[in-house]
Every structure is written in C-alpha cells, then in structure tokens.
Amino acid sequence: MSDQAPLTDRPAPIEFREGFVRRELTRAAIWLGLIAAMAVTVLLVQPLLVIFAGLVFATLLDGGVRLLGRVLPIGRGWRLLIVVLAVTIFLLGTFFLTGVEVTQQVTQLRSTLETQAGRVTGWLAEQGMMPKTSDINGLLKQSVGSIGKLTSWVGTAVGAVTTMFMILIIGLFLAMDPEGYARGLQWFVPRAVRAEFAITQGRVMSTLRRLLAGRLLGMAVEGVLTGIALMIGGVPMALLLGIIAGILAFIPNIGAIITGALMIAVGFSAGQDTGFWAIGTYLIVQTFDGYVVVPMVAKRTVDLPPALTLSTQIIASALFGILGLALADPMTAMAKSALQRRSEREAEQDGETARAGADI
C-alpha cells in the first residue's frame, strides 16, 4: 500500500484555466510591466544618460578604428590602441601648447561677460524693460539655489569628473568588443524577431557613426575658422572663443546661438569696430557652415530636419539638463533610423502579401 496521496484533477486556487481570465491577466501584466519600466527609467535617468554617453564615445572610437582599418591591415585591438593614443597625445599637446593662455583667457572671459551683462541689464532697467539690478540679483540667487537642489547629482566638480571618467571607461570597454556586446543585446530579444532586431541594430549604429563623423568635421571647421577670423580682427580671447565655438558646434542650433552671444559680447568689450567684426565673423562662419559644410556633410551622413532637432533639444534639456542637450542629436538620429527600418520592413511585408495574393 502506497503512502502517496492520490492526485486530484481539480484546478489550484491560483490556476486560471479560463481563456478570458488568462488573456486579461496577460494584458494587465504587460501594462504593469510598462509602468514599472517607465518608473525605473525615470528613477535611473542619469545613469542611463551616462551609459548612452559612453555608447556615443565608443562609437567615435569605433569610427576611428574602422577608418584606420582601411589603411592598416592589423588587428582591431592594435588599431584601437593607436586611436586612443592619438587622441590622448592630441589633447595633451593642445593643452600643453595653449593651456596657460587659455587659462588666462577663461578668467578674462568671465569678467568680460559679467561686465557686459551688467551694462545690458543696467540699460534695460533704465528703459523700464527689466527689474532693477538688486531685484535681478535676488532672482538669480533664488534660481541658482533651486537649480542646485535639482542637479546636485552632477552639480559638483567631483560629480562632473566622476561622470566623465565613467563615460570614458564605458566607451573604452564597448569599443574593445562592439560585436560581442551587440550579440549580448540581441540575446535579450525573442528568437522570432532577433534577425530583424540585428538588422535594425546595425542600421542604427551605422547612422550614429556617420552622424558623429559629420559632427567632428563641422566642429573642426567652425572652430578653426572662428579662431582665425577673430585673431585677424583683433578680438580678445580669440583662441578661447575658437575652442568654445568648436565644442559647441557638436550641439546644432543652440550651440551656434551661444557662440554668437559670446563672440559679440567680447567683441564690443574691445570697441565698436571690434564688435562689428565679431558680428561679421559670426554671420560669415555660420553662413559658410549652413550652406556649405552642413549640406556637404548631410549628403554623406545624416540629414536631420532643423525643427525636429531643435524641438528634441528643448525637450531633452528640460528633462535631463545639459547632458540631455548634448545627447539629443544622437538620440534623434538613432530613433529616426530605427523608424525608417520599421517602415521599410512594413513595406516589404506589404509587397510580399500583394505578390502572394497575385499568385493565388
């Protein structure tokens, strides 16, 4: 006689055999999962931005490695080492040659901007178009205090250095084995759609590489032209303004506006003629960049509508701060590439369905 109790075929209290109940629970689980994913994304938005910035940096390194591979048939690891050493030597050499001058110009730029801002706000206050200086100072203190509470995670120098260090480390690790990490990401996708996901993934990363290549070219052109033109016109701090113009060229639209404001403010601090020279330099460089460099780059890289780019930058800066503003353009390009691939896939499926119907 066995001690095992007889098995029963009655459903357990937590078992749902009815199809309707099972479907509704599945839908509820999906919605709850989406809500949980959105909540986690909001809570972890800063670390996610750091990881995405690391991906952007890795893409820059990967682009250099691929470009070097066209002329040097050596292993990927050696090419990556050459790219990293070249970038390091360039940055250290630039800092060594211009570090003292740039440091002095940074201090001078700050005092110049404070003086010019005081003149402008004072003139506006006299015209009754702005509050008095004391009221403005009070508002600025309140604003800075509020912003400091919201951005305490990256608001300190230690946080900024730590964030930059993590971006560099993540980017370096991703650049060492991009295909391995790509396969690992594909592993999380169901096998039924894994092949299509791999195609979309490759398309998105190719778009990002081309976008960043175009950005680097635009940054170099705008920075060099701005610095040379300002030096010819005798504008103070021309070297620093050229470097700032090149860096801010990574952020379309908004970067150009900030660069223009700085150039004009510094130009008029040295005299009226110098101020008009700064205005002319800004207009000429931006015109050349907008009508020559950008169209030439867009034909071979990624053409993003200016209104879409600016709207994304405004939203990203409002939600995620300065890091979101800097990464808004790569995010937009990647999303556009993924949506284009989805549209192509739907068109292919419609074509296959039409051909199958014609054969019948």
Short mmCIF file of C-alpha atoms in Angstrom, two decimals:
data_model
loop_
_atom_site.label_atom_id
_atom_site.label_comp_id
_atom_site.label_asym_id
_atom_site.label_seq_id
_atom_site.Cartn_x
_atom_site.Cartn_y
_atom_site.Cartn_z
CA MET A 1 0.00 0.00 0.00
CA SER A 2 1.49 3.31 -1.04
CA ASP A 3 1.76 6.29 1.34
CA GLN A 4 1.40 8.77 -1.57
CA ALA A 5 -1.88 10.68 -1.62
CA PRO A 6 -3.98 10.30 -4.76
CA LEU A 7 -3.61 13.08 -7.35
CA THR A 8 -6.54 15.39 -7.98
CA ASP A 9 -7.50 16.96 -11.27
CA ARG A 10 -9.19 20.00 -9.72
CA PRO A 11 -7.54 23.37 -10.52
CA ALA A 12 -5.44 25.09 -7.87
CA PRO A 13 -6.70 28.35 -6.28
CA ILE A 14 -4.14 30.39 -8.25
CA GLU A 15 -4.58 28.49 -11.52
CA PHE A 16 -6.73 30.07 -14.23
CA ARG A 17 -7.88 27.75 -16.96
CA GLU A 18 -10.48 30.02 -18.49
CA GLY A 19 -9.16 31.67 -21.63
CA PHE A 20 -10.75 35.06 -20.98
CA VAL A 21 -9.26 35.37 -17.49
CA ARG A 22 -5.86 34.29 -18.72
CA ARG A 23 -5.87 36.85 -21.55
CA GLU A 24 -6.94 39.66 -19.25
CA LEU A 25 -4.25 38.80 -16.73
CA THR A 26 -1.67 38.75 -19.51
CA ARG A 27 -2.75 42.22 -20.66
CA ALA A 28 -2.67 43.51 -17.10
CA ALA A 29 0.82 42.10 -16.61
CA ILE A 30 2.01 43.82 -19.79
CA TRP A 31 0.63 47.19 -18.71
CA LEU A 32 2.08 46.80 -15.22
CA GLY A 33 5.42 45.89 -16.76
CA LEU A 34 5.36 49.00 -18.95
CA ILE A 35 4.50 51.20 -15.98
CA ALA A 36 7.30 49.63 -13.93
CA ALA A 37 9.76 50.10 -16.81
CA MET A 38 8.80 53.79 -17.13
CA ALA A 39 9.17 54.30 -13.37
CA VAL A 40 12.60 52.65 -13.36
CA THR A 41 13.64 54.78 -16.36
CA VAL A 42 12.63 57.99 -14.56
CA LEU A 43 14.48 56.95 -11.40
CA LEU A 44 17.60 55.88 -13.29
CA VAL A 45 17.61 58.57 -15.96
CA GLN A 46 21.02 60.00 -15.02
CA PRO A 47 22.86 56.63 -15.03
CA LEU A 48 21.12 55.76 -18.31
CA LEU A 49 22.33 59.02 -19.85
CA VAL A 50 25.86 58.25 -18.69
CA ILE A 51 25.66 54.81 -20.31
CA PHE A 52 24.32 56.34 -23.53
CA ALA A 53 27.12 58.92 -23.50
CA GLY A 54 29.57 56.03 -23.14
CA LEU A 55 27.95 54.43 -26.19
CA VAL A 56 28.42 57.66 -28.15
CA PHE A 57 32.08 57.83 -27.15
CA ALA A 58 32.53 54.16 -28.08
CA THR A 59 31.01 54.90 -31.47
CA LEU A 60 33.54 57.68 -32.01
CA LEU A 61 36.38 55.31 -31.19
CA ASP A 62 34.87 52.59 -33.37
CA GLY A 63 34.63 55.01 -36.28
CA GLY A 64 38.31 55.84 -35.92
CA VAL A 65 39.20 52.14 -35.72
CA ARG A 66 37.20 51.37 -38.88
CA LEU A 67 38.76 54.31 -40.73
CA LEU A 68 42.24 53.22 -39.68
CA GLY A 69 41.48 49.69 -40.81
CA ARG A 70 41.27 50.91 -44.42
CA VAL A 71 44.97 51.74 -44.45
CA LEU A 72 46.43 49.47 -41.74
CA PRO A 73 45.57 45.75 -42.05
CA ILE A 74 46.29 44.94 -38.40
CA GLY A 75 44.19 43.61 -35.53
CA ARG A 76 41.34 45.62 -34.09
CA GLY A 77 42.98 45.85 -30.68
CA TRP A 78 46.10 47.48 -32.11
CA ARG A 79 44.06 49.92 -34.16
CA LEU A 80 42.04 50.88 -31.09
CA LEU A 81 45.27 51.43 -29.15
CA ILE A 82 46.57 53.71 -31.93
CA VAL A 83 43.33 55.74 -31.94
CA VAL A 84 43.32 56.14 -28.15
CA LEU A 85 46.99 57.16 -28.09
CA ALA A 86 46.47 59.62 -30.95
CA VAL A 87 43.52 61.27 -29.19
CA THR A 88 45.42 61.42 -25.90
CA ILE A 89 48.54 62.92 -27.49
CA PHE A 90 46.43 65.49 -29.37
CA LEU A 91 44.59 66.59 -26.21
CA LEU A 92 47.71 66.71 -24.06
CA GLY A 93 49.67 68.52 -26.78
CA THR A 94 46.93 71.08 -27.28
CA PHE A 95 46.67 71.68 -23.54
CA PHE A 96 50.44 71.95 -23.20
CA LEU A 97 50.76 74.46 -26.04
CA THR A 98 47.73 76.59 -25.21
CA GLY A 99 46.97 75.70 -21.60
CA VAL A 100 48.43 78.80 -19.94
CA GLU A 101 46.93 81.18 -22.48
CA VAL A 102 43.52 79.50 -22.37
CA THR A 103 43.50 79.55 -18.56
CA GLN A 104 44.19 83.27 -18.54
CA GLN A 105 41.54 83.85 -21.19
CA VAL A 106 38.93 81.89 -19.20
CA THR A 107 39.34 84.26 -16.26
CA GLN A 108 39.27 87.26 -18.58
CA LEU A 109 36.20 85.93 -20.40
CA ARG A 110 34.28 85.56 -17.15
CA SER A 111 34.98 89.13 -16.03
CA THR A 112 34.22 90.47 -19.51
CA LEU A 113 30.87 88.70 -19.68
CA GLU A 114 29.95 89.91 -16.19
CA THR A 115 30.77 93.49 -17.17
CA GLN A 116 28.87 93.32 -20.45
CA ALA A 117 25.86 91.66 -18.78
CA GLY A 118 25.83 94.42 -16.16
CA ARG A 119 25.83 97.08 -18.87
CA VAL A 120 23.00 95.45 -20.80
CA THR A 121 20.80 94.84 -17.74
CA GLY A 122 21.52 98.34 -16.46
CA TRP A 123 20.45 99.89 -19.78
CA LEU A 124 17.30 97.75 -19.88
CA ALA A 125 16.49 98.70 -16.29
CA GLU A 126 16.84 102.38 -17.14
CA GLN A 127 14.40 101.91 -20.02
CA GLY A 128 11.93 100.20 -17.68
CA MET A 129 12.15 96.93 -19.56
CA MET A 130 13.66 94.90 -16.68
CA PRO A 131 13.65 94.99 -12.88
CA LYS A 132 16.38 96.84 -11.08
CA THR A 133 19.78 95.25 -10.53
CA SER A 134 19.06 94.38 -6.89
CA ASP A 135 15.86 92.58 -7.89
CA ILE A 136 17.69 90.69 -10.63
CA ASN A 137 20.39 89.57 -8.19
CA GLY A 138 17.73 88.29 -5.83
CA LEU A 139 16.01 86.35 -8.60
CA LEU A 140 19.32 84.88 -9.74
CA LYS A 141 20.17 83.71 -6.23
CA GLN A 142 16.79 82.01 -5.88
CA SER A 143 17.11 80.40 -9.32
CA VAL A 144 20.63 79.15 -8.66
CA GLY A 145 19.51 77.74 -5.31
CA SER A 146 16.62 75.88 -6.90
CA ILE A 147 18.70 74.56 -9.76
CA GLY A 148 21.39 73.43 -7.34
CA LYS A 149 18.89 71.26 -5.49
CA LEU A 150 17.66 69.66 -8.69
CA THR A 151 21.09 68.99 -10.16
CA SER A 152 23.03 68.06 -7.03
CA TRP A 153 23.93 64.67 -8.52
CA VAL A 154 26.09 66.24 -11.22
CA GLY A 155 26.32 69.77 -9.91
CA THR A 156 29.63 69.40 -8.10
CA ALA A 157 33.07 69.26 -9.65
CA VAL A 158 33.61 65.80 -8.20
CA GLY A 159 30.37 64.58 -9.74
CA ALA A 160 31.29 66.03 -13.14
CA VAL A 161 34.76 64.45 -13.10
CA THR A 162 33.33 61.11 -11.96
CA THR A 163 30.67 61.22 -14.67
CA MET A 164 33.26 61.98 -17.37
CA PHE A 165 35.51 59.20 -16.10
CA MET A 166 32.66 56.67 -16.20
CA ILE A 167 31.73 57.75 -19.74
CA LEU A 168 35.31 57.23 -20.90
CA ILE A 169 35.61 53.82 -19.23
CA ILE A 170 32.25 52.57 -20.56
CA GLY A 171 33.10 53.81 -24.04
CA LEU A 172 36.52 52.17 -23.99
CA PHE A 173 35.11 48.79 -22.92
CA LEU A 174 32.36 48.95 -25.55
CA ALA A 175 34.86 49.87 -28.27
CA MET A 176 37.04 46.87 -27.42
CA ASP A 177 34.38 44.35 -28.45
CA PRO A 178 31.33 46.03 -30.03
CA GLU A 179 30.17 42.86 -31.78
CA GLY A 180 30.20 40.91 -28.53
CA TYR A 181 28.06 43.50 -26.76
CA ALA A 182 25.75 43.64 -29.79
CA ARG A 183 25.24 39.87 -29.62
CA GLY A 184 24.60 40.13 -25.90
CA LEU A 185 21.90 42.73 -26.51
CA GLN A 186 20.34 40.55 -29.20
CA TRP A 187 20.17 37.70 -26.71
CA PHE A 188 17.54 39.61 -24.73
CA VAL A 189 15.25 39.72 -27.79
CA PRO A 190 12.90 36.80 -28.64
CA ARG A 191 14.33 34.50 -31.31
CA ALA A 192 11.41 35.15 -33.65
CA VAL A 193 12.41 38.80 -34.14
CA ARG A 194 16.14 38.50 -33.42
CA ALA A 195 17.19 38.65 -37.06
CA GLU A 196 15.19 41.82 -37.72
CA PHE A 197 16.49 43.34 -34.48
CA ALA A 198 20.06 42.66 -35.61
CA ILE A 199 19.41 44.45 -38.92
CA THR A 200 17.88 47.44 -37.13
CA GLN A 201 20.72 47.48 -34.63
CA GLY A 202 23.33 47.56 -37.38
CA ARG A 203 21.45 50.30 -39.22
CA VAL A 204 21.16 52.44 -36.10
CA MET A 205 24.84 52.14 -35.20
CA SER A 206 25.88 52.93 -38.77
CA THR A 207 23.71 56.05 -38.65
CA LEU A 208 25.27 57.10 -35.36
CA ARG A 209 28.80 56.64 -36.73
CA ARG A 210 28.05 58.76 -39.78
CA LEU A 211 26.37 61.44 -37.68
CA LEU A 212 29.32 61.72 -35.30
CA ALA A 213 31.79 61.80 -38.20
CA GLY A 214 29.90 64.75 -39.65
CA ARG A 215 29.78 66.47 -36.26
CA LEU A 216 33.54 66.14 -35.81
CA LEU A 217 34.16 67.65 -39.24
CA GLY A 218 31.79 70.53 -38.52
CA MET A 219 33.39 71.16 -35.12
CA ALA A 220 36.87 71.34 -36.65
CA VAL A 221 35.82 73.65 -39.48
CA GLU A 222 33.83 76.03 -37.29
CA GLY A 223 36.40 76.17 -34.52
CA VAL A 224 39.36 76.84 -36.81
CA LEU A 225 37.57 79.43 -38.97
CA THR A 226 36.19 81.27 -35.95
CA GLY A 227 39.54 81.40 -34.17
CA ILE A 228 41.46 82.60 -37.25
CA ALA A 229 38.88 85.24 -38.17
CA LEU A 230 38.72 86.62 -34.64
CA MET A 231 42.53 86.79 -34.44
CA ILE A 232 42.67 88.73 -37.71
CA GLY A 233 40.09 91.20 -36.39
CA GLY A 234 41.89 91.69 -33.09
CA VAL A 235 39.05 90.32 -30.98
CA PRO A 236 40.23 89.48 -27.45
CA MET A 237 40.40 85.83 -26.37
CA ALA A 238 40.18 84.65 -29.99
CA LEU A 239 41.83 81.30 -29.19
CA LEU A 240 39.39 80.52 -26.38
CA LEU A 241 36.40 81.63 -28.45
CA GLY A 242 37.54 79.39 -31.30
CA ILE A 243 37.78 76.41 -28.95
CA ILE A 244 34.35 77.17 -27.50
CA ALA A 245 32.86 77.53 -30.99
CA GLY A 246 34.29 74.16 -32.00
CA ILE A 247 32.98 72.40 -28.89
CA LEU A 248 29.52 73.96 -29.08
CA ALA A 249 29.27 73.01 -32.76
CA PHE A 250 28.50 69.50 -31.51
CA ILE A 251 25.11 70.89 -30.44
CA PRO A 252 23.38 72.29 -33.56
CA ASN A 253 21.23 75.45 -33.38
CA ILE A 254 21.61 76.17 -29.66
CA GLY A 255 25.40 75.89 -29.74
CA ALA A 256 25.60 78.43 -32.55
CA ILE A 257 23.40 80.89 -30.63
CA ILE A 258 25.57 80.63 -27.51
CA THR A 259 28.74 81.03 -29.56
CA GLY A 260 27.38 84.13 -31.28
CA ALA A 261 26.36 85.74 -27.99
CA LEU A 262 29.82 85.17 -26.51
CA MET A 263 31.63 86.48 -29.60
CA ILE A 264 29.54 89.65 -29.81
CA ALA A 265 29.81 90.37 -26.08
CA VAL A 266 33.59 90.00 -26.11
CA GLY A 267 33.91 91.94 -29.37
CA PHE A 268 32.08 95.01 -28.14
CA SER A 269 34.09 94.95 -24.91
CA ALA A 270 37.13 95.95 -27.01
CA GLY A 271 35.37 98.64 -29.03
CA GLN A 272 32.62 99.24 -31.53
CA ASP A 273 34.67 98.29 -34.58
CA THR A 274 35.78 95.03 -32.97
CA GLY A 275 32.20 94.28 -32.04
CA PHE A 276 31.03 94.69 -35.62
CA TRP A 277 33.94 92.49 -36.76
CA ALA A 278 32.76 89.80 -34.33
CA ILE A 279 29.23 90.06 -35.71
CA GLY A 280 30.52 89.77 -39.27
CA THR A 281 32.69 86.79 -38.33
CA TYR A 282 29.75 85.04 -36.74
CA LEU A 283 27.49 85.63 -39.75
CA ILE A 284 30.12 84.57 -42.29
CA VAL A 285 31.14 81.42 -40.40
CA GLN A 286 27.56 80.38 -39.76
CA THR A 287 26.58 81.06 -43.37
CA PHE A 288 29.52 79.01 -44.65
CA ASP A 289 28.71 76.25 -42.17
CA GLY A 290 24.99 76.26 -43.01
CA TYR A 291 25.23 76.47 -46.79
CA VAL A 292 28.48 74.60 -47.49
CA VAL A 293 29.61 72.33 -44.67
CA VAL A 294 26.24 71.09 -43.39
CA PRO A 295 24.79 70.18 -46.84
CA MET A 296 28.05 68.51 -47.85
CA VAL A 297 28.14 66.51 -44.63
CA ALA A 298 24.42 65.69 -44.72
CA LYS A 299 24.73 64.06 -48.14
CA ARG A 300 27.19 61.52 -46.74
CA THR A 301 25.98 61.28 -43.14
CA VAL A 302 22.54 62.03 -41.66
CA ASP A 303 20.17 64.82 -42.63
CA LEU A 304 18.01 65.83 -39.66
CA PRO A 305 15.31 68.49 -40.04
CA PRO A 306 16.32 71.60 -38.04
CA ALA A 307 12.88 71.99 -36.43
CA LEU A 308 12.91 68.37 -35.26
CA THR A 309 16.44 68.71 -33.90
CA LEU A 310 15.67 71.95 -32.05
CA SER A 311 12.45 70.56 -30.58
CA THR A 312 14.26 67.46 -29.34
CA GLN A 313 17.00 69.60 -27.82
CA ILE A 314 14.48 71.74 -25.94
CA ILE A 315 12.67 68.71 -24.56
CA ALA A 316 15.86 66.84 -23.66
CA SER A 317 17.43 69.85 -21.95
CA ALA A 318 14.25 70.47 -19.94
CA LEU A 319 14.05 66.83 -18.84
CA PHE A 320 17.68 65.81 -18.48
CA GLY A 321 19.75 69.00 -18.25
CA ILE A 322 22.98 69.78 -20.08
CA LEU A 323 23.84 66.12 -20.68
CA GLY A 324 20.47 65.54 -22.32
CA LEU A 325 21.00 68.62 -24.50
CA ALA A 326 24.36 67.32 -25.71
CA LEU A 327 22.95 63.85 -26.47
CA ALA A 328 19.65 64.97 -28.03
CA ASP A 329 21.01 64.88 -31.58
CA PRO A 330 22.37 61.30 -31.42
CA MET A 331 19.12 60.16 -29.81
CA THR A 332 17.09 61.72 -32.61
CA ALA A 333 19.27 60.21 -35.33
CA MET A 334 19.05 56.72 -33.81
CA ALA A 335 15.27 56.92 -33.38
CA LYS A 336 14.86 58.16 -36.95
CA SER A 337 16.98 55.30 -38.29
CA ALA A 338 15.01 52.70 -36.32
CA LEU A 339 11.68 54.10 -37.53
CA GLN A 340 12.91 54.15 -41.13
CA ARG A 341 13.90 50.48 -40.87
CA ARG A 342 10.49 49.63 -39.45
CA SER A 343 8.80 51.47 -42.31
CA GLU A 344 10.95 49.59 -44.83
CA ARG A 345 10.09 46.27 -43.16
CA GLU A 346 6.37 47.04 -43.29
CA ALA A 347 6.69 47.96 -46.97
CA GLU A 348 8.47 44.66 -47.65
CA GLN A 349 5.74 42.72 -45.84
CA ASP A 350 3.02 44.54 -47.80
CA GLY A 351 4.85 43.74 -51.03
CA GLU A 352 5.14 40.05 -50.11
CA THR A 353 1.43 39.93 -49.24
CA ALA A 354 0.50 41.58 -52.56
CA ARG A 355 2.68 39.14 -54.53
CA ALA A 356 1.19 36.18 -52.67
CA GLY A 357 -2.33 37.40 -53.49
CA ALA A 358 -1.42 37.85 -57.14
CA ASP A 359 -0.05 34.32 -57.34
CA ILE A 360 -3.31 32.92 -55.94
#
